[in-house]
CSV table of C-alpha atoms in Angstrom, one decimal:
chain,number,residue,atom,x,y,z
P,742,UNK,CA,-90.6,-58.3,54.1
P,743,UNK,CA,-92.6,-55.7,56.2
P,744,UNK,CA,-92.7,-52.8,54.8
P,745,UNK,CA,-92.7,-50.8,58.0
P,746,UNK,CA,-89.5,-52.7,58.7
P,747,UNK,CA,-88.0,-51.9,54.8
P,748,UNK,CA,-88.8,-47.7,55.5
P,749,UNK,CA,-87.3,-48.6,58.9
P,750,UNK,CA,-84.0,-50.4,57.3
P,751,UNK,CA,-83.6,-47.8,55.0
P,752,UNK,CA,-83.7,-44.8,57.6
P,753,UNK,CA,-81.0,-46.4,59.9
P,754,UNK,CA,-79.0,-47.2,57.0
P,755,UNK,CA,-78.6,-44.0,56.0
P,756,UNK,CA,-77.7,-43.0,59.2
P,757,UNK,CA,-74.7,-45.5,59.1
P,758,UNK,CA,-74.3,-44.4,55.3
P,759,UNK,CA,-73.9,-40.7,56.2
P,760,UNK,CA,-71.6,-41.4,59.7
P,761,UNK,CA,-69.4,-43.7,57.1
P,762,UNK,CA,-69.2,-40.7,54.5
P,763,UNK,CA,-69.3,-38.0,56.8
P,764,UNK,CA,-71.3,-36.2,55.0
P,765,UNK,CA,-75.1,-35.1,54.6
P,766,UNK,CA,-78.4,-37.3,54.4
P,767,UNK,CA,-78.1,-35.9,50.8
P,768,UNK,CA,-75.0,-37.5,49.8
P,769,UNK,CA,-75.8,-40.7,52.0
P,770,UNK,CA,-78.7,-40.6,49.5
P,771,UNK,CA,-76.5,-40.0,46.4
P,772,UNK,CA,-74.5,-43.2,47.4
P,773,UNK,CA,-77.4,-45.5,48.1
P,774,UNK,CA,-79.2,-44.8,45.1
P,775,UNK,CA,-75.6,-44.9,42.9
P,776,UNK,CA,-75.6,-48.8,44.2
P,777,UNK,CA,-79.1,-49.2,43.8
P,778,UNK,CA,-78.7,-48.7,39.7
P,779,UNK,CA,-76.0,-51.2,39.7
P,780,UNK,CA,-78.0,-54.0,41.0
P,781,UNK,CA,-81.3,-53.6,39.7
P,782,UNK,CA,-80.7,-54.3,36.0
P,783,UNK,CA,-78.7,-57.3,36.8
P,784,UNK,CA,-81.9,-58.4,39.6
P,785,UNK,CA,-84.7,-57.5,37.4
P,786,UNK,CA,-83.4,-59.2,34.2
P,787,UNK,CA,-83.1,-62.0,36.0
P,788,UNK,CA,-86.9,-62.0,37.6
P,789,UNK,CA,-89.0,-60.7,34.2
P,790,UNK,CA,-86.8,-64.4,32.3
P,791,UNK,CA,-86.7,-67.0,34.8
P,792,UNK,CA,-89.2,-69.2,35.7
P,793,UNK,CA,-91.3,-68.8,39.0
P,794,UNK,CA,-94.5,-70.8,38.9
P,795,UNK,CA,-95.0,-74.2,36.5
P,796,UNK,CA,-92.5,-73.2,34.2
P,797,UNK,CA,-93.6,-69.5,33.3
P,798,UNK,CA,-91.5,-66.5,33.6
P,799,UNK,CA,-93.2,-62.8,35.0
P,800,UNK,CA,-92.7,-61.8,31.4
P,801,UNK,CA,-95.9,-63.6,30.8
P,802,UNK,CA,-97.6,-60.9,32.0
P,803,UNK,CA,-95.7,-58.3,30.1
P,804,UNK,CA,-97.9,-56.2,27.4
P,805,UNK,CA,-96.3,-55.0,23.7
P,806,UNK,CA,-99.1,-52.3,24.0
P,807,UNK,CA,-97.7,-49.0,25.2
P,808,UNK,CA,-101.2,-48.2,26.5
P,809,UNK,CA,-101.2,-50.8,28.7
P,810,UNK,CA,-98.5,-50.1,31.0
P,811,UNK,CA,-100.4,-48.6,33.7
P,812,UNK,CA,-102.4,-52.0,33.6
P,813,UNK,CA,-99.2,-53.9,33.9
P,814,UNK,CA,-97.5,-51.3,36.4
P,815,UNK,CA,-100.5,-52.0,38.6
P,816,UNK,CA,-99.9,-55.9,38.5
P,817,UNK,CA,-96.4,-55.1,39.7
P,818,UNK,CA,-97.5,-53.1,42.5
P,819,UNK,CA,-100.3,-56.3,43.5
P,820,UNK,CA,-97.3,-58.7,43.0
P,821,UNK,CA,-95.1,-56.8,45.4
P,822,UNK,CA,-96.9,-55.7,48.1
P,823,UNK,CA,-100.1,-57.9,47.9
P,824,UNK,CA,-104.0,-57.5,47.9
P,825,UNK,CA,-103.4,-53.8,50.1
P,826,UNK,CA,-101.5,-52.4,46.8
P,827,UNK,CA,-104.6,-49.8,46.5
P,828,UNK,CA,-104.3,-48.6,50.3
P,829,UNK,CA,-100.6,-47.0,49.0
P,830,UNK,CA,-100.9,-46.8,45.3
P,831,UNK,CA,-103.0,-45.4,43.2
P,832,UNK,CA,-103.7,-46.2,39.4
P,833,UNK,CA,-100.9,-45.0,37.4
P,834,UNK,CA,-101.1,-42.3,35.0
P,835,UNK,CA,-99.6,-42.5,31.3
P,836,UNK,CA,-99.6,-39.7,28.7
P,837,UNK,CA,-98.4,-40.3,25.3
P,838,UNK,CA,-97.1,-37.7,23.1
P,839,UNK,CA,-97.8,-37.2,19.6
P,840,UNK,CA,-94.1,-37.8,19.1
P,841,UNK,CA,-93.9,-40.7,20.6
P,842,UNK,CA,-92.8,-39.3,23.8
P,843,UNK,CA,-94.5,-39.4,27.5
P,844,UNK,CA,-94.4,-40.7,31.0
P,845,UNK,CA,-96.0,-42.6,33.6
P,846,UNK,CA,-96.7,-40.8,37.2
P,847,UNK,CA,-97.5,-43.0,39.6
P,848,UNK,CA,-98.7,-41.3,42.8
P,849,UNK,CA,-99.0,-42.9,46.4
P,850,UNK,CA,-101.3,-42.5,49.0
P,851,UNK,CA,-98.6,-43.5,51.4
P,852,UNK,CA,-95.1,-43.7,51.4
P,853,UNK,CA,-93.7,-47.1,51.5
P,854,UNK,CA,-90.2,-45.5,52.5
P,855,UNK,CA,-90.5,-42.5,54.7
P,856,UNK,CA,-93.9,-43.5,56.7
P,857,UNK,CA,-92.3,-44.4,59.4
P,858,UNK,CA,-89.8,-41.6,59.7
P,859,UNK,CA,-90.5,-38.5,61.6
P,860,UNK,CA,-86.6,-37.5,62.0
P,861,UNK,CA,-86.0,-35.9,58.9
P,862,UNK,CA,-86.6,-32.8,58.1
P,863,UNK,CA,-87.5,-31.3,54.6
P,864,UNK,CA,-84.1,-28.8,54.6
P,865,UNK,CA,-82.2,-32.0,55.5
P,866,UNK,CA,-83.2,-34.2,52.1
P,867,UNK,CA,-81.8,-30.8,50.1
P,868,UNK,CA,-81.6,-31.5,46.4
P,869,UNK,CA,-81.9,-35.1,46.5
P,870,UNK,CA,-85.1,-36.8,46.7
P,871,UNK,CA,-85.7,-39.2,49.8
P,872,UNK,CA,-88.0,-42.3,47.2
P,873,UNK,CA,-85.0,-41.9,44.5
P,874,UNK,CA,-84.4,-45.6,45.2
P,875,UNK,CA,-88.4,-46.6,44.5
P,876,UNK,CA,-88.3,-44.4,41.5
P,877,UNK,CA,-85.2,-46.5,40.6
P,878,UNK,CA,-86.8,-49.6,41.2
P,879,UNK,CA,-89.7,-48.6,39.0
P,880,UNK,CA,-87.8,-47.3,36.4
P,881,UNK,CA,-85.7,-50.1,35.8
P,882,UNK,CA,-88.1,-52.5,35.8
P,883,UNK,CA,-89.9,-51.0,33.2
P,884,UNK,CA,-86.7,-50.5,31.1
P,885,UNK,CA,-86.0,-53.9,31.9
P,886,UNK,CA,-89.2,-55.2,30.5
P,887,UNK,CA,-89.4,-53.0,27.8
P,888,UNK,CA,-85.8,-54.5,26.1
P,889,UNK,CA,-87.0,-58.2,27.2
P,890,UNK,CA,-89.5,-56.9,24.7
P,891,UNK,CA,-87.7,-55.4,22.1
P,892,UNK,CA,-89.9,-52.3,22.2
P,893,UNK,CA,-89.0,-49.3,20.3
P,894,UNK,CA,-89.0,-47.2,23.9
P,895,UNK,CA,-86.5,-46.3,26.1
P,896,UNK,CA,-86.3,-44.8,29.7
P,897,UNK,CA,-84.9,-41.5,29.9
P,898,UNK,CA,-85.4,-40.5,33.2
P,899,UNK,CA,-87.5,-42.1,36.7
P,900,UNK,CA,-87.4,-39.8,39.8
P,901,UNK,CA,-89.5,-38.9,42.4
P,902,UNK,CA,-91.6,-35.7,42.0
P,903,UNK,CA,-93.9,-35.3,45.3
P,904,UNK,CA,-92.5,-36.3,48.4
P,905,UNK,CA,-94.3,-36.5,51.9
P,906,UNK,CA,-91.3,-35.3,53.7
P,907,UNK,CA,-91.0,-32.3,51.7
P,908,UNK,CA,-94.7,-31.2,52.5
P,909,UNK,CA,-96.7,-32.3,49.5
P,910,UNK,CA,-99.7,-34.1,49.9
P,911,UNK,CA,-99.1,-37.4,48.1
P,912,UNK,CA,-95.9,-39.5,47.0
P,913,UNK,CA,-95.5,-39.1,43.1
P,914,UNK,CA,-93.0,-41.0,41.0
P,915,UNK,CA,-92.8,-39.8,37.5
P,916,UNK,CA,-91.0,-42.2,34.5
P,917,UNK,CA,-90.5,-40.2,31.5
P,918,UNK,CA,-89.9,-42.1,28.2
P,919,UNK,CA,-89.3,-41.8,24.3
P,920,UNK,CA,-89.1,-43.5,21.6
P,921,UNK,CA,-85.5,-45.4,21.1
P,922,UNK,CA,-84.3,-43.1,18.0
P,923,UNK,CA,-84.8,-40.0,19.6
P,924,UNK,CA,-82.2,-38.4,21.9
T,1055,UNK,CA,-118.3,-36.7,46.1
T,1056,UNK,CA,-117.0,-37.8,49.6
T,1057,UNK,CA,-114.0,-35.8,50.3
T,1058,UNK,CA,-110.7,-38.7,50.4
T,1059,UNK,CA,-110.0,-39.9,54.1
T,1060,UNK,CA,-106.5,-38.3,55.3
T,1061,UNK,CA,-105.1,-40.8,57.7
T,1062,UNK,CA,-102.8,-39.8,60.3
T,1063,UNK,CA,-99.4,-40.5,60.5
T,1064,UNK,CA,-100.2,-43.2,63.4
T,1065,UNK,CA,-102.9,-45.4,61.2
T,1066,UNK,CA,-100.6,-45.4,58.7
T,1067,UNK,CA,-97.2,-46.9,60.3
T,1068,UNK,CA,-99.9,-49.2,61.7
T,1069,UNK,CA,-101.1,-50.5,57.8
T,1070,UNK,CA,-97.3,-50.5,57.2
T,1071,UNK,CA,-96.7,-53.0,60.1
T,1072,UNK,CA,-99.0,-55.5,58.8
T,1073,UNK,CA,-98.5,-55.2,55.1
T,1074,UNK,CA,-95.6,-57.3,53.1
T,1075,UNK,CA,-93.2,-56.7,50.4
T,1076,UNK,CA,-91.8,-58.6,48.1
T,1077,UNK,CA,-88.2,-59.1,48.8
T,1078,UNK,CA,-87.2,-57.7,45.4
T,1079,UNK,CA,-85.5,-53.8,46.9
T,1080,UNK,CA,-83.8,-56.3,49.8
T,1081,UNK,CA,-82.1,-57.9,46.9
T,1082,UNK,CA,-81.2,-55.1,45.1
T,1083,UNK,CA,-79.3,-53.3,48.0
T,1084,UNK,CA,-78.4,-55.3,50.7
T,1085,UNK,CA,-75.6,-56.9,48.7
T,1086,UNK,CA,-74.2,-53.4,48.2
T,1087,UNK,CA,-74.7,-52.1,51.5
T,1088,UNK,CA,-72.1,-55.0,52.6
T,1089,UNK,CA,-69.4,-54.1,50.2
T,1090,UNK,CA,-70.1,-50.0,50.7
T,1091,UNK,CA,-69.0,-50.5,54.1
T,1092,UNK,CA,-66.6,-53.7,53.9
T,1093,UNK,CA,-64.8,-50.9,51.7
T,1094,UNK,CA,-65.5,-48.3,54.0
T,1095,UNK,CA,-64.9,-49.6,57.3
T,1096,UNK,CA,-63.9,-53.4,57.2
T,1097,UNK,CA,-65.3,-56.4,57.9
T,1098,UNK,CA,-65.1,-56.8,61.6
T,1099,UNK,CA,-67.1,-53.1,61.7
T,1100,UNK,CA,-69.6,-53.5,58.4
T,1101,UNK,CA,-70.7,-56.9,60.7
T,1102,UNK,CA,-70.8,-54.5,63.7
T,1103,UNK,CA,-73.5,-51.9,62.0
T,1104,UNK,CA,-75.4,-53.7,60.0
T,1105,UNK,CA,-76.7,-55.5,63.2
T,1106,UNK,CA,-76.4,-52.4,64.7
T,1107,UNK,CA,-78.9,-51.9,61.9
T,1108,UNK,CA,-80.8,-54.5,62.7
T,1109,UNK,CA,-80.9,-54.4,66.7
T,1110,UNK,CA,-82.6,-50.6,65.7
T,1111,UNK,CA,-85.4,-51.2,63.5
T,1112,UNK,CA,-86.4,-53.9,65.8
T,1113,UNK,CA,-86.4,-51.8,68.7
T,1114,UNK,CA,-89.3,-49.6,66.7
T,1115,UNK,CA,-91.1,-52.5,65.0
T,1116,UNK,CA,-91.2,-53.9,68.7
T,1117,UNK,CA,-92.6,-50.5,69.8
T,1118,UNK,CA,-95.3,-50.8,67.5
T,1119,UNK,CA,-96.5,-54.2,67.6
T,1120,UNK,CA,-96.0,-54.4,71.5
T,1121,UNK,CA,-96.2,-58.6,71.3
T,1122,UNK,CA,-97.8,-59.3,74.4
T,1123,UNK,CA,-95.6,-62.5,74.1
T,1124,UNK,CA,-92.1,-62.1,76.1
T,1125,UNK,CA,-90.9,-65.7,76.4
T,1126,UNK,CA,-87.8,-66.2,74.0
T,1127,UNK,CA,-89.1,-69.1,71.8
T,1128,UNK,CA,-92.5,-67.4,70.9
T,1129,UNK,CA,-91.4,-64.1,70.6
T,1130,UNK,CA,-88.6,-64.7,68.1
T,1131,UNK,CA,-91.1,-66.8,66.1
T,1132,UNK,CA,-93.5,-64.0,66.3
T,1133,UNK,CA,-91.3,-61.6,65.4
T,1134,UNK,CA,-89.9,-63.4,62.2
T,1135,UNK,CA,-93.3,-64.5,61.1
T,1136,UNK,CA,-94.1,-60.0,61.3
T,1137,UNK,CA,-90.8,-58.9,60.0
T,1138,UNK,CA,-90.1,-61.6,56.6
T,1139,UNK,CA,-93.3,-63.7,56.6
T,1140,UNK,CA,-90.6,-67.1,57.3
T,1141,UNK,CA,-91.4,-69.5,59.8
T,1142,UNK,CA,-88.1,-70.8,61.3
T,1143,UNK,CA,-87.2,-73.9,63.6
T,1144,UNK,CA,-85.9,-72.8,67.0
T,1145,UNK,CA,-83.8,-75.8,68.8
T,1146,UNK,CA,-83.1,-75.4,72.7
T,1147,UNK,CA,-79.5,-77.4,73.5
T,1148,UNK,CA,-78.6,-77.7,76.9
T,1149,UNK,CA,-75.2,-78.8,77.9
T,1150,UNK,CA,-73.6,-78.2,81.4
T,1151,UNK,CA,-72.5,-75.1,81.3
T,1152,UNK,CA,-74.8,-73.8,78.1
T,1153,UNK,CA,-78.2,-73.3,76.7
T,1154,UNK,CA,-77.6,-72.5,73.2
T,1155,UNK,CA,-81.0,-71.8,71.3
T,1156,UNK,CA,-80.1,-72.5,67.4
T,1157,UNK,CA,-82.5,-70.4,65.4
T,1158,UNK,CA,-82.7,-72.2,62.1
T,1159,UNK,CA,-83.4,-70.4,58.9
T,1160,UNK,CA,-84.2,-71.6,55.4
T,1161,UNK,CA,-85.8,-69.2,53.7
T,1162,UNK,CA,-83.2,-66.3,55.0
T,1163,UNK,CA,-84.4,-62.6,53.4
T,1164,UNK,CA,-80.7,-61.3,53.0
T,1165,UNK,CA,-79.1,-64.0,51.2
T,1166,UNK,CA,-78.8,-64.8,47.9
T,1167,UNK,CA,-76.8,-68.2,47.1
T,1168,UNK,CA,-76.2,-66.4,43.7
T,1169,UNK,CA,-74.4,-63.6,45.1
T,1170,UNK,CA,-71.0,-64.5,46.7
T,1171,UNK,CA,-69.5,-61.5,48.4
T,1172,UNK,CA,-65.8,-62.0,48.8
T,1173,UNK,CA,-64.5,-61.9,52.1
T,1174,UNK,CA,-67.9,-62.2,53.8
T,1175,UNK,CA,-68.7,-65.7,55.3
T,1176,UNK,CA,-72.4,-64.0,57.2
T,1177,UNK,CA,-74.3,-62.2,55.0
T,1178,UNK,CA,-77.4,-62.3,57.1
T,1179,UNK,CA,-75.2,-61.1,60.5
T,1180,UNK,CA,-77.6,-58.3,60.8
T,1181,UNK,CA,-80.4,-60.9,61.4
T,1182,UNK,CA,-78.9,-61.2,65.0
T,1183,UNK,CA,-79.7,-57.5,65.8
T,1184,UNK,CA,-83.0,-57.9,65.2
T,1185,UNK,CA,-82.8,-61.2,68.2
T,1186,UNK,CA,-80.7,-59.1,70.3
T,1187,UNK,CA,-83.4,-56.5,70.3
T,1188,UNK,CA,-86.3,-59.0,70.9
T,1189,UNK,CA,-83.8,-60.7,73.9
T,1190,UNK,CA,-84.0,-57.0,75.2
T,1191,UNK,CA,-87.5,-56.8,74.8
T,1192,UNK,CA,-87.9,-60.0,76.7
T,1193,UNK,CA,-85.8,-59.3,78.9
T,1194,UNK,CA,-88.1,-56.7,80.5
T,1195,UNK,CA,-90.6,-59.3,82.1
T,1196,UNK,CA,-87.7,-62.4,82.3
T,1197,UNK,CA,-84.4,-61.5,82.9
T,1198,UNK,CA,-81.7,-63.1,81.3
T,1199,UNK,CA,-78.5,-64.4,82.2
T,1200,UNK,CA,-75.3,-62.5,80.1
T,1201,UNK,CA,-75.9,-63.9,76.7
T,1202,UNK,CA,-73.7,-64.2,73.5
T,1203,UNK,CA,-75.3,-63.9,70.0
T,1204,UNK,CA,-73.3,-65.0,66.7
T,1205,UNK,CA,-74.3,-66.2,63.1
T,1206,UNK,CA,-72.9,-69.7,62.2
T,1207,UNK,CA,-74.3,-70.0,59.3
T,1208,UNK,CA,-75.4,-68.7,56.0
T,1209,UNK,CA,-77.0,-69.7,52.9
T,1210,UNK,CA,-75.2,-66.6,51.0
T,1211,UNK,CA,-72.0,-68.8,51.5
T,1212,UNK,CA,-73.0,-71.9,50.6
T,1213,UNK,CA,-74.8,-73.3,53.3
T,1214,UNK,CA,-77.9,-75.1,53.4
T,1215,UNK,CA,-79.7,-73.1,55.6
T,1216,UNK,CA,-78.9,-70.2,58.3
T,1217,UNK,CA,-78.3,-70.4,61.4
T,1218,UNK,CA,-78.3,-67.7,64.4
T,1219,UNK,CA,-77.5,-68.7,68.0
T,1220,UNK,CA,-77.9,-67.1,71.3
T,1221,UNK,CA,-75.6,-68.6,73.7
T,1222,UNK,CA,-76.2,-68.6,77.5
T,1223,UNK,CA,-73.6,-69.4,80.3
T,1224,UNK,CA,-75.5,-71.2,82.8
């Protein structure tokens, strides 16, 4: 799909969303991401196990190596948008705690989702972040991958930390992790 | 070290107009976006504004590619080609009274043959926003005769392919 189209999609849907609730872009956001989390698991499962070339499954390309996970993320972002992946994305970063602990920020030169939006302003978004659905997306697939896997990490929290309508320079997304045990 | 390029807000919507995703975040959401508001507000209106939807974004994605092509047959295979990366087949019936131009879909962006959504028979209905908006667009150098638009069929309910039509009294 065109991704100018997808930011597009998403801006007038909200629109609808908030009419429908009555409400503020912020809850209209709350809503959308709420039926975003409900999906994705059930989508992405489905996508890292099943087949999609000659018999192999995406899970092919997953790594048991924590430190590889920016390498991997990267291939996601190649796989989804294409050879321009660099133009929005840049490499992901991953810091590991001694514990065990750590997260993944993945920063963005451009925002797939707001790009093409210049009727929103920062006040509007309040509390709620306007990429919550892309940090959703990343998040779970990562969780997703990671119990394909059996690995000994969980996902404890993906949300988006810079954000181009609010005035910061660069998109961020920021997926913080631990080890399963810990709480 | 060369300082990084900032690129305006213009260069960038025009990357994002020729760059592709994978359909992976349609998936994800659409199916809910058609039960939040067949909840919300019924079937007869969730059909209503999700072309609604539709018919909007392609009013700006028209904006910004400005096809120099206005003739309905091109245009609507230009404009599928830009928005999902599909090719579709686009047959012209004439009858006496009708031209009915079947725009034939098999690789539809919106459905999901997995994913049955009770009490919706179109899942892809928005897909005619985005023709009514290029029927406007064309419109501007060709006028058209009053026109009806309607979704016949869709492979999110167990068809084999799907199908939009424009329908024009003659």
């Amino acid at each position: 799909m065109n991704v100018l189209g997808l930011g597009l999609m998403m801006r007038e849907l909200l629109r609808d969303y908030r009419e429908v609730l009555g409400g503020t872009l912020e809850n209209a956001l709350s809503e959308f991401e709420k039926q975003i989390k409900v999906q994705a698991a059930e989508v992405i499962s489905k996508l890292i196990s099943e087949p999609i070339m000659m018999g192999v499954s995406m899970s092919y390309a997953l790594s048991r190596d924590i430190n590889d996970l920016p390498f991997t993320t990267q291939a996601m972002f190649h796989g989804m948008i294409g050879k321009d992946y660099y133009k929005v994305f840049e490499y992901p970063k991953l810091t590991l705690n001694q514990d065990g602990s750590g997260n993944l920020v993945i920063r963005m030169k451009q925002c797939i989702m707001c790009a093409g939006i210049n009727d929103i302003a920062k006040e509007e978004i309040m509390k709620k972040d306007y990429g919550g659905t892309v940090a959703t997306l990343f998040g779970t697939v990562i969780k997703e991958a990671w119990d394909y896997m059996e690995m000994p990490y969980q996902v404890l929290e993906a949300k988006e930390t810079k954000c181009f309508l609010r005035g910061d320079p660069y998109g961020e997304i920021t997926i913080i992790f631990a080890p399963k045990s810990s709480k | 070290m060369q300082p990084p390029s900032i690129q305006t807000k213009e260069s960038i919507i025009k990357d994002h107009s020729k760059m592709f995703i994978g359909n992976l975040l349609v998936k994800m959401f659409y199916p809910n976006i058609l039960s939040f508001f067949l909840s919300k507000v019924g079937l007869f209106d969730m059909e209503a504004r999700v072309s609604d939807v539709g018919y909007r974004v392609a009013q700006k994605l028209l904006s910004v590619w400005a096809p120099k092509e206005r003739k309905i047959d091109p245009l609507i295979k230009f404009f599928f080609k830009k928005m999902w990366n599909t090719k579709i087949v686009l047959k012209k019936v004439k009858s006496e009274d009708t031209i009915i131009y079947r725009i034939i879909d098999v690789s539809c962006k919106y459905c999901d043959p997995e994913v049955a959504l009770e009490g919706v028979r179109h899942p892809c209905v928005t897909v005619i926003g985005y023709v009514k908006a290029c029927l406007e667009y064309s419109s501007k150098k060709y006028p058209l005769p009053e026109y009806k638009l309607k979704t016949v069929k869709s492979r999110g309910s167990g068809n084999e392919y799907c199908e939009h039509q424009i329908i024009f009294r003659s």
